[in-house]
XYZ file of C-alpha atoms in Angstrom:
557
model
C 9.253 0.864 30.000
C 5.982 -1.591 30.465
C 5.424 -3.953 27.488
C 1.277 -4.076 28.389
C -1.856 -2.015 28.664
C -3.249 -0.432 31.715
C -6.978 -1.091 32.141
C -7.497 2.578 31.042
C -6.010 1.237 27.205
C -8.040 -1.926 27.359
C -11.294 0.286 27.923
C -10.397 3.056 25.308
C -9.727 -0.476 23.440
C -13.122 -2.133 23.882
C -14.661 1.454 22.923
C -12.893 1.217 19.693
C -13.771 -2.555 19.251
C -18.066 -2.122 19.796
C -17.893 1.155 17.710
C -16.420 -0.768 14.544
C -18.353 -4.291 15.502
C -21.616 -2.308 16.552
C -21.461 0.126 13.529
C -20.747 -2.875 10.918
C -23.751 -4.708 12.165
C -25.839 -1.713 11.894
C -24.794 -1.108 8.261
C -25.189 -5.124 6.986
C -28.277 -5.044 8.726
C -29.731 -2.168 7.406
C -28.225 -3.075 3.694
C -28.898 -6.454 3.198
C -32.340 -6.828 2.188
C -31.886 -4.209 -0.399
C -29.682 -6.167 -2.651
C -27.784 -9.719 -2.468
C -26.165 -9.390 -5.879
C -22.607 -10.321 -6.388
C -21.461 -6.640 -7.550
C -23.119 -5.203 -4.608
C -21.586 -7.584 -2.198
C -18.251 -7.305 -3.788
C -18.406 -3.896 -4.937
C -21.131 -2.016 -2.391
C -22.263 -0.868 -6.185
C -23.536 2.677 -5.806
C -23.591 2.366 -1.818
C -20.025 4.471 -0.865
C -20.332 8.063 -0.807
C -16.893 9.466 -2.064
C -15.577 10.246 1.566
C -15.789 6.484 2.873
C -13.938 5.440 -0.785
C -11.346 8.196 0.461
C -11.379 6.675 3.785
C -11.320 3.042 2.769
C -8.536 3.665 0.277
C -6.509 5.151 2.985
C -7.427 2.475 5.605
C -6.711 -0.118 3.563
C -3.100 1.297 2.254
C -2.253 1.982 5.431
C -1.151 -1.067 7.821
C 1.580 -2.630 9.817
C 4.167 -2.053 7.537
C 3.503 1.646 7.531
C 3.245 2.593 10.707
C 5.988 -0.688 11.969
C 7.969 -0.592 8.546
C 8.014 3.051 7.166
C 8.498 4.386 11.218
C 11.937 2.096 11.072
C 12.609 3.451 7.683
C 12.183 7.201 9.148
C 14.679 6.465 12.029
C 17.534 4.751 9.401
C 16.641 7.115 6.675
C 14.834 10.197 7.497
C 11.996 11.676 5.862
C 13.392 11.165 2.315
C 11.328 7.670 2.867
C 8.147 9.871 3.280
C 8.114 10.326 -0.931
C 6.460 7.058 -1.109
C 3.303 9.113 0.822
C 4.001 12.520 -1.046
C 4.415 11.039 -4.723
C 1.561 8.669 -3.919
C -0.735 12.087 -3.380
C 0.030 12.835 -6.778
C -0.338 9.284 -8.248
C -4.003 9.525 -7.174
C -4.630 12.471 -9.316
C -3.591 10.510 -12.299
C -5.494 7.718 -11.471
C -7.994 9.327 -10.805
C -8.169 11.227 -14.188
C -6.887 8.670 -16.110
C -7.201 5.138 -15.336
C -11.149 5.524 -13.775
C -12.748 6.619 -16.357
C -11.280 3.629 -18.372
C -12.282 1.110 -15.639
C -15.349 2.461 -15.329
C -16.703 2.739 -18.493
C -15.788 -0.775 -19.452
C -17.673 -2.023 -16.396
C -15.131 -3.399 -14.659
C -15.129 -5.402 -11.401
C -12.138 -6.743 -11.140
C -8.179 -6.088 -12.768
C -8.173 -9.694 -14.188
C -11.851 -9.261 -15.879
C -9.800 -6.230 -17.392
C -6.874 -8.321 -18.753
C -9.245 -10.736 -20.283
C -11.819 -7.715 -21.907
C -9.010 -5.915 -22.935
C -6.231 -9.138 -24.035
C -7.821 -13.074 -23.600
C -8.142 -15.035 -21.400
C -5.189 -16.501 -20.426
C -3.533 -13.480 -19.424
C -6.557 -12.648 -16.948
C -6.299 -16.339 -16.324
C -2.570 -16.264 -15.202
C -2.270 -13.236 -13.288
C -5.578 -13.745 -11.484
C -3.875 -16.831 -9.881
C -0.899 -15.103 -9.520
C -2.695 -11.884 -8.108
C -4.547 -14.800 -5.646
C -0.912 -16.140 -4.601
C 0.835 -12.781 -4.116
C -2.404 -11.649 -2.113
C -2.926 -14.960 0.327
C 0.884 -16.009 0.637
C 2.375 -13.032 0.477
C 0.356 -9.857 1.331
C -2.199 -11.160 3.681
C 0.017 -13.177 5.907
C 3.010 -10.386 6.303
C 0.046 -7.753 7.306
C -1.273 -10.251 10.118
C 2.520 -11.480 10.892
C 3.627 -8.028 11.156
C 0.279 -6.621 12.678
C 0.337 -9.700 15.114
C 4.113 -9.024 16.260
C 3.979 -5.230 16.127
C 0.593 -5.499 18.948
C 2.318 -8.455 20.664
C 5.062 -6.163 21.778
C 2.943 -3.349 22.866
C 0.507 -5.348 24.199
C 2.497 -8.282 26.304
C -0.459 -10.374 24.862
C 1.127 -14.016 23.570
C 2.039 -13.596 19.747
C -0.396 -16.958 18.393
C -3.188 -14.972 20.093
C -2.784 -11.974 18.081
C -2.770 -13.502 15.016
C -5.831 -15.289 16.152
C -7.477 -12.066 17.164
C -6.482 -9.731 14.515
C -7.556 -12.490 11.709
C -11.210 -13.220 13.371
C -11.997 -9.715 13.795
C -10.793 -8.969 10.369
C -13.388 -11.565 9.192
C -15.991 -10.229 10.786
C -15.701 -7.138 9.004
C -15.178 -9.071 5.991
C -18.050 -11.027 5.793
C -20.618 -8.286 5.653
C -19.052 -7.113 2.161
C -17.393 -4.107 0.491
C -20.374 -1.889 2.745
C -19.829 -2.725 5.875
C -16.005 -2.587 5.176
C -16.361 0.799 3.128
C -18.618 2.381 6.100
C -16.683 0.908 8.842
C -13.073 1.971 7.585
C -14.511 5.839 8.468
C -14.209 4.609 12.127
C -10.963 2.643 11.372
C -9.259 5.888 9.683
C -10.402 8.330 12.472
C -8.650 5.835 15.082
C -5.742 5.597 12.724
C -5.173 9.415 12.103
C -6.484 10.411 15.466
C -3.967 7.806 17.865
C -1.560 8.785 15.092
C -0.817 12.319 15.504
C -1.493 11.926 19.239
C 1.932 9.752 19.196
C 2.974 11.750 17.188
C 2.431 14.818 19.028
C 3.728 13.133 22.238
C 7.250 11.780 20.503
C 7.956 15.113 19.350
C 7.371 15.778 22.763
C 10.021 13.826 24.335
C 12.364 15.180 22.315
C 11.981 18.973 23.174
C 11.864 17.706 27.203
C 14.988 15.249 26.400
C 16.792 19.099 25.413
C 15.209 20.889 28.235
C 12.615 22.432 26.111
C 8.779 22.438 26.111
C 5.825 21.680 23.450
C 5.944 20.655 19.176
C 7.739 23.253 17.979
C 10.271 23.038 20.504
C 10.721 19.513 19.826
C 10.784 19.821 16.022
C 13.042 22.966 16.330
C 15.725 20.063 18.458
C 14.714 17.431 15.287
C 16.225 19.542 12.653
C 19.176 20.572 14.997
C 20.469 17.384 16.161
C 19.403 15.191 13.172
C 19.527 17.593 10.128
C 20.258 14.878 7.938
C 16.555 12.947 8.280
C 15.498 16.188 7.044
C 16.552 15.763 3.317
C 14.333 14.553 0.770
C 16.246 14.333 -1.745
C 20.044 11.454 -1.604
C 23.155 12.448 -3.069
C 25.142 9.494 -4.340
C 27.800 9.249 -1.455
C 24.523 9.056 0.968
C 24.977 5.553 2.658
C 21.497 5.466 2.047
C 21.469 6.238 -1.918
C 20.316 2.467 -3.036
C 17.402 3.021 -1.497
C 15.982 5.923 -2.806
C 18.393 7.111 -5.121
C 18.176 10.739 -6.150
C 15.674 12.003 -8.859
C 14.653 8.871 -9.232
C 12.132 9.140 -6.417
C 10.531 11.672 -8.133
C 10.701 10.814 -12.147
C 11.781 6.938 -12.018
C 10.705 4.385 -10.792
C 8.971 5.878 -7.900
C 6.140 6.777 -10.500
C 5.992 2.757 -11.469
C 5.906 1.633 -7.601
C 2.659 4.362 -7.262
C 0.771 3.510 -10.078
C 0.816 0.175 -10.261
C 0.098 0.019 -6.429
C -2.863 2.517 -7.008
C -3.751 2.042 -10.409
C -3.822 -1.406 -11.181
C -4.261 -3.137 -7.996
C -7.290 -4.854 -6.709
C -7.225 -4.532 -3.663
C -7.072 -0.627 -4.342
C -8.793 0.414 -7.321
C -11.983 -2.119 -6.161
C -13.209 0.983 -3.723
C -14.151 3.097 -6.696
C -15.327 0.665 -9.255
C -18.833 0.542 -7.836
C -19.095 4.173 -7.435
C -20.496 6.946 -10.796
C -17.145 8.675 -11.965
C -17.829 11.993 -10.090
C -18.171 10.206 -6.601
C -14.974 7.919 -7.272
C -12.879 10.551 -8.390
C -13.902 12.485 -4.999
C -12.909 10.024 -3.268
C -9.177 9.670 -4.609
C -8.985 13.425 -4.205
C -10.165 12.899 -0.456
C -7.536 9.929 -0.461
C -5.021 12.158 -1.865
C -5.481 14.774 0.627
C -4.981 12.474 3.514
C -1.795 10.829 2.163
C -0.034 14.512 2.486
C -0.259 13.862 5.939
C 0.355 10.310 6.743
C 4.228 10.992 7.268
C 2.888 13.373 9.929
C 2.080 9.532 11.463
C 4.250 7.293 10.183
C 7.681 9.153 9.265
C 8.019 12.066 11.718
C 7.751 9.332 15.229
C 10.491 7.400 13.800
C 13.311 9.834 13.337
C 11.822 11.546 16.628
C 13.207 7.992 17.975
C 16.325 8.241 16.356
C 17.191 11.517 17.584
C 15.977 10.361 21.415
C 17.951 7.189 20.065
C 21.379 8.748 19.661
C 21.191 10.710 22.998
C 21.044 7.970 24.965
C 17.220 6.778 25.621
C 16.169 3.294 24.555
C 19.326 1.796 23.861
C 18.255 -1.640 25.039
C 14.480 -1.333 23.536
C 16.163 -0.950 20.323
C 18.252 -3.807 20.055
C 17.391 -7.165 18.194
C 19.485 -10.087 18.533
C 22.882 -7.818 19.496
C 22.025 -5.512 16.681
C 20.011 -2.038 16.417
C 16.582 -2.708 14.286
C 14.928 0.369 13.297
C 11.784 -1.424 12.748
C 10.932 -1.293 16.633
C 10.778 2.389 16.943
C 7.105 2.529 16.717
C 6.707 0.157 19.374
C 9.581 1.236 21.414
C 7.393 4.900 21.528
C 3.713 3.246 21.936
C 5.254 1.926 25.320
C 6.135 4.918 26.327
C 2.993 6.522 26.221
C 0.388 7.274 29.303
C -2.311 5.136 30.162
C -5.427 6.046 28.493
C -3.338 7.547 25.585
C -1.443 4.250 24.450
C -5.367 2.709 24.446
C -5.946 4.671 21.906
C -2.990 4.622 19.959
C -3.085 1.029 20.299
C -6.453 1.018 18.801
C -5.133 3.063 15.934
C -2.389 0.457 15.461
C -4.792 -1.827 15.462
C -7.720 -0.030 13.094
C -4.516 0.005 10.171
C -3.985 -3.868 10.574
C -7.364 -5.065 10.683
C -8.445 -2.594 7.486
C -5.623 -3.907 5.473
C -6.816 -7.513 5.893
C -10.853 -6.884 5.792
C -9.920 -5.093 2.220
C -7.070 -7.500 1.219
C -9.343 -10.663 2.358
C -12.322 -9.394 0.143
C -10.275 -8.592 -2.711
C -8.940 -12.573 -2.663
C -12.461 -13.582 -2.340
C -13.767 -10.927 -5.476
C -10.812 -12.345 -7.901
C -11.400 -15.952 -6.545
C -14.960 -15.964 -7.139
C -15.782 -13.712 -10.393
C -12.545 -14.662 -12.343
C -12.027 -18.343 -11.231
C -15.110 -19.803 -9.959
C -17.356 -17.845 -11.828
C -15.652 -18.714 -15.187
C -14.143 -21.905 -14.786
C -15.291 -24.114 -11.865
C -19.570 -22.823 -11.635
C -20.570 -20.989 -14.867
C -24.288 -21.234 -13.934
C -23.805 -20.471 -10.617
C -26.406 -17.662 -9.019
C -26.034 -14.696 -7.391
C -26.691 -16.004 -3.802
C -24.178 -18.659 -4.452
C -21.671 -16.759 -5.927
C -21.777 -14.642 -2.445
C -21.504 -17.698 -0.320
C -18.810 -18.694 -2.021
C -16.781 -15.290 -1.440
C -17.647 -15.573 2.145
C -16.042 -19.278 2.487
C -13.055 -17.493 0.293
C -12.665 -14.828 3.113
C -12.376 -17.541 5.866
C -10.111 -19.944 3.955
C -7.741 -17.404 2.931
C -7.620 -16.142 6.504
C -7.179 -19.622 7.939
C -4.314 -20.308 5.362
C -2.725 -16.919 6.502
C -2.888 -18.063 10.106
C -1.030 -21.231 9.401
C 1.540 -19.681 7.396
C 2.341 -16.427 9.252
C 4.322 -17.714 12.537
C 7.091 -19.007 10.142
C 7.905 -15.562 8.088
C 10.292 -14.095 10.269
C 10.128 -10.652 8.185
C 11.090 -8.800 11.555
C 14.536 -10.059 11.129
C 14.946 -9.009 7.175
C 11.977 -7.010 6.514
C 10.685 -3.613 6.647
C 8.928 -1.330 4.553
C 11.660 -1.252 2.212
C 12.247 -4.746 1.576
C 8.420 -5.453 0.800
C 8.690 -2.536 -2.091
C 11.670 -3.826 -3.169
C 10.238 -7.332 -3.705
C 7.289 -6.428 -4.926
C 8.981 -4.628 -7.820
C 9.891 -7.738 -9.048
C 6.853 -8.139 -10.983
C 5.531 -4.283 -10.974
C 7.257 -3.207 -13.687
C 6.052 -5.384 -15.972
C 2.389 -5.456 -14.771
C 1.984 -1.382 -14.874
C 3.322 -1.773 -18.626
C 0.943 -4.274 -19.388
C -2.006 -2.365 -17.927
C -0.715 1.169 -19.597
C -0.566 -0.282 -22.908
C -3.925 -2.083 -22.457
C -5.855 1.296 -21.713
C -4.002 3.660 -24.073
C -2.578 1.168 -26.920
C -5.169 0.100 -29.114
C -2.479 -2.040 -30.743
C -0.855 -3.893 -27.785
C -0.982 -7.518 -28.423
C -2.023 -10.549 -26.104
C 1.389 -12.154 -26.641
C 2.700 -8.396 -26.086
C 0.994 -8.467 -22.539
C 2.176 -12.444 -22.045
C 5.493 -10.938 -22.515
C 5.636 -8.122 -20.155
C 3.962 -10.434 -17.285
C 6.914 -13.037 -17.165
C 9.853 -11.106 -18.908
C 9.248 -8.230 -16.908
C 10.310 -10.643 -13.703
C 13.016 -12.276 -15.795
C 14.303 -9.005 -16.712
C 14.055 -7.803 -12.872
C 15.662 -11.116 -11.611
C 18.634 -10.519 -14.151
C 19.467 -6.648 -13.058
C 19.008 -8.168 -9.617
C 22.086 -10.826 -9.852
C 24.116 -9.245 -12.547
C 26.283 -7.062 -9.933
C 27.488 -11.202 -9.467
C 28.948 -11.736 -12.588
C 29.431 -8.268 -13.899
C 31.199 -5.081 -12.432
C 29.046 -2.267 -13.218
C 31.365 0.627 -11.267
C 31.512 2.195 -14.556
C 27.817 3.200 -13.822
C 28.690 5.024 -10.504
C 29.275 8.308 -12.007
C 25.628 8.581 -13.339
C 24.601 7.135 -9.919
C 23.096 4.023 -11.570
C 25.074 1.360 -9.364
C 26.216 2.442 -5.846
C 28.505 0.098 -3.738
C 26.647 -1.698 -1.068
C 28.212 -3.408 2.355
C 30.745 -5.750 0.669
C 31.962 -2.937 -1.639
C 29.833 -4.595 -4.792
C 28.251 -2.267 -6.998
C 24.845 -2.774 -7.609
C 21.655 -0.835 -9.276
C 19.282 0.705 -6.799
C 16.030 -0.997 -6.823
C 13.828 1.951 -8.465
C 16.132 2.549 -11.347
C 15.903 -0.885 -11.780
C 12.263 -0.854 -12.017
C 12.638 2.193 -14.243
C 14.725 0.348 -16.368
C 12.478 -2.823 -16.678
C 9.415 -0.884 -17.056
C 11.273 1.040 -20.333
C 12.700 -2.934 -21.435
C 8.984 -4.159 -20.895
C 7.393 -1.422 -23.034
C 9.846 -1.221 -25.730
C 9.712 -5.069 -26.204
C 5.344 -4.625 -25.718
C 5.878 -2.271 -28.897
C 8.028 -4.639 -31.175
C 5.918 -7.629 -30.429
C 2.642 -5.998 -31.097
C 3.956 -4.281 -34.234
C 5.196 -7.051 -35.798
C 1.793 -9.362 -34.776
C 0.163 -6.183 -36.494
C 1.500 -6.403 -39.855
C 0.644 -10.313 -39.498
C -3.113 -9.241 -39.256
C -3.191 -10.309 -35.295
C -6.223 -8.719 -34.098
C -5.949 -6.860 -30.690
C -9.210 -5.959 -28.476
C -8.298 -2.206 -28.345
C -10.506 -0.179 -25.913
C -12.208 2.942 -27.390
C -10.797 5.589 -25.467
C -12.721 9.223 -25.582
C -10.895 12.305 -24.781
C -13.888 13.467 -22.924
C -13.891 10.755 -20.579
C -10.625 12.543 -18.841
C -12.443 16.489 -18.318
C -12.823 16.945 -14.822
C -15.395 19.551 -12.924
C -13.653 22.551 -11.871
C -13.693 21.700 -8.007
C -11.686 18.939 -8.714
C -9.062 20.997 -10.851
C -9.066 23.048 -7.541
C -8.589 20.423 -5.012
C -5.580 18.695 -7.676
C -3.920 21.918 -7.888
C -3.953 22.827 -3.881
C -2.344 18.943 -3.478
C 0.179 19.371 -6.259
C 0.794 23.196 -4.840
C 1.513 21.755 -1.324
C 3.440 18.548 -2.617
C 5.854 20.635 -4.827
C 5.938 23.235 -1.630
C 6.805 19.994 0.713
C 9.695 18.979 -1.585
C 11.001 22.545 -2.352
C 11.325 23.326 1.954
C 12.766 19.623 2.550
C 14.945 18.932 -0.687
């Protein structure tokens, strides 16, 4: 197996490369001179037709730790790990129906400009710095880190000089503003699904040869034979596997907290459709929505076609990491197995996933940056024109700060798709309560929403490390603790989230009903049933996504 390209990859490549630089100068060019506002530079404010927000939503989601991450996750766990794609399908209906309309009737640019309309501003204050520091440190640098190592080992191409590449050609995008990214993900997402299901197709592939067989059905047919257990969605409690995603709960616990927060109250998301009417953005989360059914057809089904080639004897050495098997280098283990030509162009969809994710991530640091930081506290009279120069220095110093920081992570030796949503739920729980109770409690309180922000992590934190101090076996029968490797009984991460969230809004209700009867005055949004009726070709295209999701689950449970 070859760790490099073939000059046919490095010309299907450079096609992919001038297509998404050529196209991106086209659109800047031909955009700039109509508007240099701030919103439209930020927001490409009534520029994105509801098929690139669909696009962009889905280019942007998907990155390294999808394709690197959730492959892994499909060879250790099986397609159980796809519910975080399924359940996310679903999660953009709601948004969509729900949470837009609120957004977008308040005029909202940005999630913090939301905390401080809807609460004051020292909660916008807090968690837009803390939305900047999760963002830069955190998300940014593990998507070029991961991006970086994942096309290093495909590629042969020196590691530094990924990172290099991968961050400059994200800022190229960048710079032209939400358009040029918006337009330009199109490309990136027709890469990304088109190299997908072509490795896809191919993996499945192998396997049905590996068995003597021929073509995708054969090869699926062999799947389900030999590895019938990757083929459950749903864990029993004595599945090794359980903590992870631990029965029902990845379809009624905190599964539905990890998708909309991530979708509904995150910046780097919800920012595609607050420039857009409400009919165009809610077309393009139904678009989004639509493509997320398939996306384990890309980033799920490869990796337990690995495992299965896996445990009859292919790879063996490819797999291995320091002595051990990591299931994190599937992907790349199958990318290098591909034909000349063909591995261009999944390369270049590897690629298109990475460099999204950081164009979209990058301008999101540089929106909350400059209208919730600069704007308000460092340059109040500062002009439009400035106030887009400044976003464009944001972009290149968050970037440059990424670069620095990425070669010392290490994630490929801990992380995964799994650890990054386990982390992150740290602080989700209480976030998603603070943003529920801000769009449908008139009542909720700013201390309410002070609360949830840092007792929602100290809450986390404490289920975390209480297994340490505390035997919680007594739990096991309801499935809420599960042993793990050194026999220790601890919660599994969503229930724990569930469990915060419920903590977090509970406490949310005492504080603000006590502040209440002290005459605390809240800044309750008006909220109008009508603003959540929906035309009738959008109750269509929700009901044919729920229809197939609940189908999905019901074949696979």
């Amino acid at each position: 197996m070859q760790s490099s390209l073939a000059t046919a990859d490095y010309i299907v490549f450079l096609v992919y490369f001038v297509l998404i630089v050529g196209y991106g100068l086209w659109i800047y060019n031909r955009k700039k001179k109509e508007s240099a506002s701030s919103s439209d530079y930020f927001l490409a404010e009534g520029s994105l037709t509801w098929w690139a927000i669909g696009a962009s939503l889905i280019a942007s989601n998907i990155s390294a730790e999808q394709f690197i991450g959730m492959s892994g996750s499909g060879f250790k766990l099986g397609l159980a790990i796809a519910t975080y794609e399924w359940m996310a399908a679903i999660t953009l209906i709601v948004v969509a129906v729900f949470f837009i309309p609120v957004y977008l009737k308040n005029k909202i640019f940005t999630m913090p400009q939301f905390l401080h309309q809807r609460y004051n501003a020292n909660v916008a204050m807090i968690m837009a710095v803390f939305w900047l520091l999760l963002y830069v440190i955190v998300n940014l640098t593990s998507i070029l880190y991961l991006g970086a190592l994942a096309i290093s080992s495909i590629s042969g191409i020196d590691f530094n000089l990924c990172i290099a590449f991968l961050a400059i050609f994200s800022i190229m995008i960048t710079l032209g503003g939400m358009k040029v990214i918006g337009f330009t993900d199109v490309i990136q997402v027709f890469f990304l699904i088109l190299g997908g299901l072509i490795t896809t197709y191919l993996a499945v592939n192998l396997v049905s040869h590996e068995f003597g067989g021929d073509g995708l059905l054969d090869g699926f047919k062999h799947m389900t034979a030999e590895a019938g257990d990757h083929f459950h969605m749903i864990f029993h409690k004595d599945n090794p596997n359980y903590s992870e995603l631990p029965g029902l709960s990845v379809l009624i616990g905190g599964m539905i907290i990890v998708n909309l927060n991530y979708w509904g109250c995150n910046q780097y998301i919800t920012q595609r459709a607050l420039g857009a009417d409400l009919k165009t953005a809610r077309g393009g989360l139904l678009f989004a929505s639509f493509l997320k059914l398939m996306m384990p057809l890309i980033v799920v089904i490869p990796g337990i076609a690995a495992y299965v080639l896996y445990q009859h004897g292919s790879f063996q050495t490819e797999m291995m990491q320091a002595g051990e098997l990591n299931p994190d280098r599937a992907y790349p283990v199958l990318l290098n197995l591909l034909p000349a030509g063909l591995k261009g162009l999944s390369f270049a969809a590897l690629t298109a996933a990475i460099v999204a994710s950081l164009a979209g991530k990058a301008n999101s640091i540089a929106t909350i940056f400059t209208l919730d930081i600069y704007k308000k506290r460092i340059n109040t009279e500062a002009d439009e024109k400035k106030l887009v120069n400044v976003g464009k220095i944001t972009v290149v110093s968050a970037m440059v700060i990424a670069i620095i920081i990425a070669p010392f992570l290490g994630i490929d030796k801990k992380g995964g798709f799994q650890f990054i949503q386990e982390y992150t739920g740290f602080v989700s729980p209480g976030i998603f309560a603070l943003f529920l109770l801000g769009c449908f409690g008139k009542k909720t309180t700013s201390n309410a929403a002070l609360f949830a922000t840092i007792g929602g992590f100290i809450f986390s934190c404490v289920l975390k490390f209480l297994p340490a101090v505390v035997d919680l076996s007594f739990l096991n029968p309801i499935g809420w603790a599960v042993p793990n490797a050194e026999g220790v009984y601890e919660i599994p991460f969503l229930d724990r989230m569930a469990i915060v969230f419920v903590l977090c809004v509970v406490a949310m209700f005492f504080i603000s009903t006590k502040e209440s009867q002290k005459g605390v005055n809240t800044n309750g949004l008006e909220v109008d049933t009508t603003m959540f009726k929906v035309t009738p070709a959008f109750t269509v295209g929700a009901l044919v996504i729920t229809g197939i999701t609940a189908a999905l689950y019901t074949i696979f449970w």
